[in-house]
Structure formats: structure tokens, C-alpha cells
Amino acid sequence: MNSTSLLSKNNAVDHLPAFIQTNIPLHDKNWFGTGGAAHYFCEPKTPQEFSTALAFAHQHQLPTYILGEGANVLISDAGFAGLIIRPRLLDITFSDTHVTAGAGASLAHVIEVCLDNGLIGLEEFSGIPGTIGGAVFINLHYFEFLIAQFLVHAVIIDAVTGVIQTVDNAWFNFSYNYSTLHTRTHYLVCATFALTRTSPDLINFARGRRHEIIRHRARRYPTARTCGSFFRVFHPEEVTLVINTKNDFCWLLS
Ligand SMILES: Cc1cc2nc3c(=O)[nH]c(=O)nc-3n(C[C@H](O)[C@H](O)[C@H](O)COP(=O)(O)OP(=O)(O)OC[C@H]3O[C@@H](n4cnc5c(N)ncnc54)[C@H](O)[C@@H]3O)c2cc1C
């Protein structure tokens, strides 16, 4: 029995778009290696497929979740009773000093292609796993660098209507670990970043820096079954600032 007829038997969805699969395991699609199966799963390769997937979910009142490389998610062993969308929007194009990358493109690959094209900037995020979608969602950061500093504009898709539009940097309301994508009213389709064109010598320097950052990270962090840093950013109402007479200070967690 194929999965479509199995679903019909359970009074669920009769007619699946060809690119939507059923009962797909998720444990091999994230860094922790956890998670049961997604009832529905797809990897749209075009914005139109992305839109079709959302329309399908909306029509059948299925919850949706967008998955990148799963480097910042912990998936329940119960699985996901809805549609997991893992965008396979992988195009990378250049226009002068701007690079536009699809939401599903891996950050590591985008950095390499930018260096190959004489553009520096994004290599500051070397060694951080994930896709462009995940990076923009969280406003990816490494020391003083935030991906928001490079993003000029982006294409987003409305989570309900599937309408696609272009928005500028301000739309994202970026702050530490935050972008408007957290509201989950829209998902990222692609993003355009402004980089710096430089000489072959400085490209070589940037490649060296990239290797050094990766070496430094590899020495400090586990590289499997992890989500990177294990700390939580506390909200102001959870902590109290205490300053003593010597002007030392600390935060007390209530
Ligand atoms: C070893 C390790 C080191 C790390 N170091 C850092 C670090 O230095 N700095 C840092 O900032 N992070 C770091 N992280 C966290 C992680 O790399 C980032 O959060 C990364 O951006 C996750 O990308 P992803 O594609 O795997 O997203 P996922 O983990 O798959 O998803 C993360 C979130 O993004 C959302 N999302 C994904 N794609 C889209 C889209 N197209 N549209 C809308 N929402 C989307 C998901 O719904 C989810 O809420 C680290 C993680 C690991 C495992």
C-alpha cells in the first residue's frame, strides 16, 4: 500500500501534490539527531512549489514548520503532525557587490562561492552550520558580526496566502537572536547581501581567516549532536541588576 492510499484510509488527505511525501523520518535531518516522523514533508525547489505547499497546508488546516539544516532545533520523538517544509531554494547569483542566495543554500557554500567571486564579508560566519533561511531567522552572529549588517533586501512568502514579496532590511526588525521571521507570518525565500569586492591577495587573507575561525571553533565546540551554544538569553523581567559599593555589578536570576 502506498502512502497516499494509507492516508485516504485514515480519512486524511486524498490528493497529495507530487512533491509532498508522507511519514518521513526527521531524526536524520537535524544536528541533534532526534525526532519522529513528519506526517507530511516536502522540499520545494521553486518559490511556486513553496507557495503550493503552503496552500496545501492551509487547505487541510495542517500546521507548518520550516526546516533548514536543523542546526538550531530540537525535534520531538513524537514527530510533527503537520507539514515540514525544507526549502531547496539553492540558487546563488551575483550583481556587482551583491550576492543573492536561496533560503535553502548552505551558508558554508555561499561563503565559498562569494570568495571565489572576489567578495568578502560573510566569511566571518565560517564554521557556523545552517542555511540562509536559518541564518536570517536568527540574525546569525559571531562576535561583533551580525548577518543583519549585510542584508540589503529579501524575498519572503506569506505563510497563509503564499503571496511573494520583496522587503528591505528594516522589515526584519533585526536585533540579537531576532528577526520578524519569528512571528512565522512569513518565511524567507531568498536574501541579498551587500559585500566588499577586494583584491586576490585580500581574498587569500579572507580564506586564511576562514580556516582559522573554523579551526578555532572545531577546538572549542562539539561538531555532532549539538546545537552549538548551550545558554539561554534571559528576559529583563527574569533578572535583577545588583551594583555594589565598588561599582562591581552582577545580574541575579530570580
Ligand atoms: C555547532 C554549532 C555551532 C553554532 N554556532 C553558532 C554561532 O556562532 N552563531 C549563531 O548565531 N548560531 C550558531 N549556531 C546555531 C545555528 O547554526 C544557526 O541558528 C543557524 O542559522 C541554523 O540554521 P538552520 O538552517 O540549521 O536552521 P534550523 O535549525 O533548521 O531552523 C532554525 C529556525 O529557523 C527557521 N527557519 C529556517 N529556514 C527558514 C526560512 N526559510 N524562513 C523562515 N524561517 C526559517 C526554522 O523554522 C527554525 O525556527 C550553531 C549551531 C551549531 C550546531
Coordinates of C-alpha atoms and ligand atoms in Angstrom, one line a residue:
M1 CA 0.0 0.0 0.0
N2 CA 1.5 3.3 -0.9
S3 CA 1.4 6.2 1.5
T4 CA -1.3 8.1 -0.4
S5 CA -3.8 5.3 -0.1
L6 CA -2.9 4.8 3.5
L7 CA -3.8 8.4 4.2
S8 CA -7.1 8.0 2.4
K9 CA -7.9 5.0 4.6
N10 CA -7.4 7.2 7.6
N11 CA -9.7 9.9 6.3
A12 CA -6.9 12.3 5.9
V13 CA -5.7 13.8 2.6
D14 CA -6.7 12.2 -0.6
H15 CA -4.7 14.0 -3.3
L16 CA -1.2 15.0 -2.5
P17 CA 0.9 17.3 -4.7
A18 CA 3.6 15.1 -6.3
F19 CA 6.4 16.7 -4.3
I20 CA 4.8 16.2 -0.9
Q21 CA 5.7 13.0 0.9
T22 CA 4.2 11.3 3.9
N23 CA 5.5 9.8 7.1
I24 CA 9.1 11.0 6.6
P25 CA 11.6 10.5 9.5
L26 CA 13.2 13.7 10.8
H27 CA 16.0 12.3 13.0
D28 CA 18.4 12.3 10.1
K29 CA 17.6 15.9 9.2
N30 CA 18.8 17.8 12.3
W31 CA 22.0 18.2 14.3
F32 CA 20.7 16.6 17.5
G33 CA 19.6 13.5 15.6
T34 CA 16.3 13.5 17.3
G35 CA 12.7 13.4 16.2
G36 CA 10.0 11.1 15.0
A37 CA 8.3 11.4 11.6
A38 CA 6.7 14.3 9.8
H39 CA 3.2 13.4 8.7
Y40 CA 3.9 15.5 5.6
F41 CA 7.3 16.6 4.2
C42 CA 8.4 18.4 1.1
E43 CA 11.4 20.1 -0.3
P44 CA 10.2 22.9 -2.7
K45 CA 12.7 23.7 -5.4
T46 CA 11.0 26.9 -6.6
P47 CA 9.1 29.7 -4.9
Q48 CA 6.0 28.4 -6.7
E49 CA 6.3 25.0 -5.2
F50 CA 6.8 26.7 -1.8
S51 CA 3.5 28.5 -2.4
T52 CA 1.8 25.3 -3.4
A53 CA 3.0 23.6 -0.3
L54 CA 1.6 26.4 1.9
A55 CA -1.7 26.3 0.0
F56 CA -1.9 22.6 0.6
A57 CA -1.3 23.0 4.3
H58 CA -3.8 25.8 4.6
Q59 CA -6.4 23.9 2.7
H60 CA -6.1 20.9 5.0
Q61 CA -5.5 23.0 8.1
L62 CA -2.1 21.5 8.7
P63 CA 0.4 23.2 10.9
T64 CA 3.6 24.0 9.0
Y65 CA 7.2 24.2 10.1
I66 CA 10.2 25.4 8.0
L67 CA 13.3 23.3 8.5
G68 CA 16.8 24.3 7.3
E69 CA 19.8 22.1 8.3
G70 CA 18.3 21.6 11.7
A71 CA 21.3 23.1 13.5
N72 CA 19.1 25.1 15.9
V73 CA 16.1 22.9 16.5
L74 CA 15.2 20.0 18.9
I75 CA 12.6 17.8 17.3
S76 CA 10.2 15.8 19.4
D77 CA 10.3 12.0 19.2
A78 CA 6.5 12.3 18.7
G79 CA 7.3 13.7 15.3
F80 CA 5.3 16.5 13.7
A81 CA 1.6 16.2 12.9
G82 CA 1.7 18.7 10.0
L83 CA 3.8 19.7 7.0
I84 CA 7.5 20.2 7.3
I85 CA 8.8 22.3 4.5
R86 CA 12.6 22.1 3.9
P87 CA 13.2 24.7 1.1
R88 CA 15.6 23.5 -1.6
L89 CA 15.9 27.0 -3.0
L90 CA 19.6 26.8 -3.7
D91 CA 20.3 29.5 -6.4
I92 CA 23.2 31.9 -5.8
T93 CA 23.5 34.8 -8.1
F94 CA 25.7 37.9 -8.2
S95 CA 25.2 41.5 -9.2
D96 CA 28.3 43.7 -8.8
T97 CA 29.0 43.5 -5.0
H98 CA 25.6 42.0 -4.1
V99 CA 25.0 38.2 -3.7
T100 CA 21.5 36.7 -3.7
A101 CA 21.2 33.3 -2.1
G102 CA 18.2 31.0 -1.8
A103 CA 16.8 30.2 1.6
G104 CA 18.0 26.6 1.4
A105 CA 21.5 27.3 0.3
S106 CA 24.1 26.3 2.9
L107 CA 25.9 29.2 4.5
A108 CA 29.3 27.4 4.1
H109 CA 28.7 27.1 0.3
V110 CA 27.6 30.7 -0.1
I111 CA 30.7 31.9 1.7
E112 CA 33.0 29.8 -0.6
V113 CA 31.2 31.0 -3.8
C114 CA 31.5 34.6 -2.6
L115 CA 35.2 34.2 -2.1
D116 CA 35.5 32.6 -5.5
N117 CA 33.8 35.7 -6.9
G118 CA 36.2 38.1 -5.1
L119 CA 33.7 39.2 -2.4
I120 CA 34.4 39.3 1.3
G121 CA 32.2 39.8 4.4
L122 CA 30.3 36.6 5.1
E123 CA 33.4 34.6 5.9
E124 CA 33.1 36.0 9.4
F125 CA 30.4 33.3 9.9
S126 CA 32.7 30.5 8.9
G127 CA 32.1 27.2 10.7
I128 CA 28.5 28.0 11.6
P129 CA 26.2 25.3 10.3
G130 CA 22.9 26.1 8.6
T131 CA 21.1 27.6 5.7
I132 CA 20.5 31.2 4.6
G133 CA 16.9 30.8 5.9
G134 CA 18.0 29.8 9.4
A135 CA 20.7 32.5 9.4
V136 CA 18.3 35.3 8.6
F137 CA 15.7 33.9 11.0
I138 CA 18.1 34.1 14.0
N139 CA 20.1 37.1 12.7
L140 CA 23.2 34.9 12.7
H141 CA 26.0 36.3 14.8
Y142 CA 29.7 35.7 15.6
F143 CA 31.3 38.2 18.0
E144 CA 30.6 41.7 16.6
F145 CA 29.2 40.5 13.3
L146 CA 25.5 40.1 12.6
I147 CA 24.0 38.9 9.3
A148 CA 21.7 41.9 9.5
Q149 CA 24.8 44.1 8.8
F150 CA 25.0 42.6 5.3
L151 CA 21.3 42.0 4.3
V152 CA 20.0 44.6 1.9
H153 CA 16.7 43.1 0.8
A154 CA 15.0 39.7 0.7
V155 CA 12.1 37.9 -0.9
I156 CA 9.6 36.5 1.6
I157 CA 6.5 34.3 1.3
D158 CA 3.2 34.8 3.2
A159 CA 2.7 31.7 5.4
V160 CA -1.1 31.7 4.7
T161 CA -1.6 33.2 1.3
G162 CA 1.6 32.1 -0.3
V163 CA 2.0 35.7 -1.7
I164 CA 5.6 36.5 -2.5
Q165 CA 7.1 40.0 -2.0
T166 CA 10.4 41.8 -1.7
V167 CA 11.2 43.6 1.6
D168 CA 14.1 45.7 2.8
N169 CA 16.3 45.3 5.8
A170 CA 14.0 47.4 8.0
W171 CA 11.1 44.9 7.6
F172 CA 13.1 42.3 9.6
N173 CA 13.3 44.4 12.8
F174 CA 16.6 42.7 13.4
S175 CA 18.1 42.5 16.9
Y176 CA 20.1 40.0 18.9
N177 CA 18.8 36.5 18.0
Y178 CA 15.7 38.1 16.5
S179 CA 14.0 38.9 13.2
T180 CA 10.4 39.4 12.1
L181 CA 10.5 35.8 10.8
H182 CA 10.0 34.7 14.4
T183 CA 6.3 35.8 14.1
R184 CA 6.1 33.0 11.5
T185 CA 3.7 35.0 9.3
H186 CA 6.2 34.9 6.5
Y187 CA 9.1 32.7 5.5
L188 CA 12.3 33.5 3.7
V189 CA 12.6 32.7 0.0
C190 CA 16.0 34.3 -0.7
A191 CA 18.1 37.1 0.7
T192 CA 20.5 39.6 -0.9
F193 CA 23.7 40.7 0.9
A194 CA 26.0 43.6 0.1
L195 CA 29.6 42.5 0.3
T196 CA 33.0 44.1 -0.4
R197 CA 34.9 43.4 -3.6
T198 CA 38.6 43.1 -3.0
S199 CA 42.0 42.1 -4.4
P200 CA 43.2 38.5 -4.9
D201 CA 45.7 39.0 -2.0
L202 CA 42.9 40.0 0.4
I203 CA 40.8 37.1 -0.8
N204 CA 43.6 34.8 0.2
F205 CA 43.8 36.6 3.5
A206 CA 40.0 36.1 4.0
R207 CA 40.4 32.4 3.1
G208 CA 43.1 32.1 5.8
R209 CA 40.8 33.9 8.3
R210 CA 38.0 31.4 7.4
H211 CA 40.3 28.5 8.1
E212 CA 41.5 30.0 11.3
I213 CA 37.9 30.6 12.5
I214 CA 36.9 27.0 11.6
R215 CA 40.0 25.6 13.4
H216 CA 39.3 27.8 16.5
R217 CA 35.6 26.6 16.6
A218 CA 36.5 23.0 16.0
R219 CA 38.8 23.0 19.0
R220 CA 36.1 24.6 21.3
Y221 CA 32.7 23.1 20.3
P222 CA 31.5 19.6 19.7
T223 CA 30.7 19.0 16.0
A224 CA 27.9 16.5 16.3
R225 CA 24.6 16.1 18.2
T226 CA 24.7 19.6 19.4
C227 CA 23.0 23.0 18.8
G228 CA 26.2 24.9 19.4
S229 CA 26.0 27.2 22.5
F230 CA 24.0 25.9 25.4
F231 CA 22.8 29.1 27.1
R232 CA 19.6 31.0 27.1
V233 CA 19.2 34.7 26.7
F234 CA 17.3 35.9 29.7
H235 CA 14.4 38.4 29.5
P236 CA 14.7 41.7 31.6
E237 CA 11.9 40.6 34.0
E238 CA 13.8 37.5 34.9
V239 CA 16.9 39.2 36.2
T240 CA 17.9 41.9 38.7
L241 CA 20.9 44.2 38.3
V242 CA 22.9 44.4 41.5
I243 CA 25.7 47.0 41.8
N244 CA 27.9 47.1 45.0
T245 CA 29.8 50.0 46.5
K246 CA 32.9 49.3 44.5
N247 CA 30.8 49.6 41.3
D248 CA 31.1 45.9 40.5
F249 CA 27.9 44.6 39.2
C250 CA 26.2 41.3 38.5
W251 CA 22.8 40.0 37.3
L252 CA 20.7 37.9 39.7
L253 CA 18.4 35.4 38.2
S254 CA 15.1 35.2 40.1
Ligands
LIG1 C1 28.0 23.5 16.3 C2 27.1 24.7 16.2 C3 27.6 26.0 16.3 C4 26.8 27.1 16.2 N1 27.3 28.4 16.3 C5 26.5 29.5 16.1 C6 27.1 30.8 16.1 O1 28.3 31.0 16.3 N2 26.2 31.9 15.9 C7 24.9 31.7 15.7 O2 24.2 32.7 15.5 N3 24.3 30.4 15.7 C8 25.1 29.4 15.8 N4 24.6 28.1 15.8 C9 23.1 27.9 15.6 C10 22.8 27.6 14.1 O3 23.9 27.4 13.4 C11 22.1 28.8 13.5 O4 20.9 29.1 14.2 C12 21.7 28.5 12.0 O5 21.2 29.7 11.5 C13 20.6 27.5 11.9 O6 20.3 27.3 10.5 P1 19.5 26.1 10.0 O7 19.3 26.2 8.5 O8 20.1 24.8 10.5 O9 18.1 26.3 10.7 P2 17.2 25.3 11.5 O10 17.9 24.9 12.8 O11 16.7 24.2 10.6 O12 16.0 26.2 11.9 C14 16.2 27.3 12.9 C15 15.0 28.2 12.8 O13 15.0 28.9 11.6 C16 13.7 28.8 11.0 N5 13.9 28.8 9.5 C17 14.7 28.1 8.8 N6 14.6 28.4 7.5 C18 13.7 29.3 7.4 C19 13.1 30.1 6.3 N7 13.5 29.9 5.0 N8 12.2 31.0 6.6 C20 11.8 31.3 7.9 N9 12.3 30.6 8.9 C21 13.2 29.6 8.7 C22 13.2 27.5 11.5 O14 11.7 27.4 11.4 C23 13.6 27.5 12.9 O15 12.8 28.2 13.7 C24 25.4 27.0 15.9 C25 24.8 25.6 15.8 C26 25.7 24.5 15.9 C27 25.1 23.2 15.8

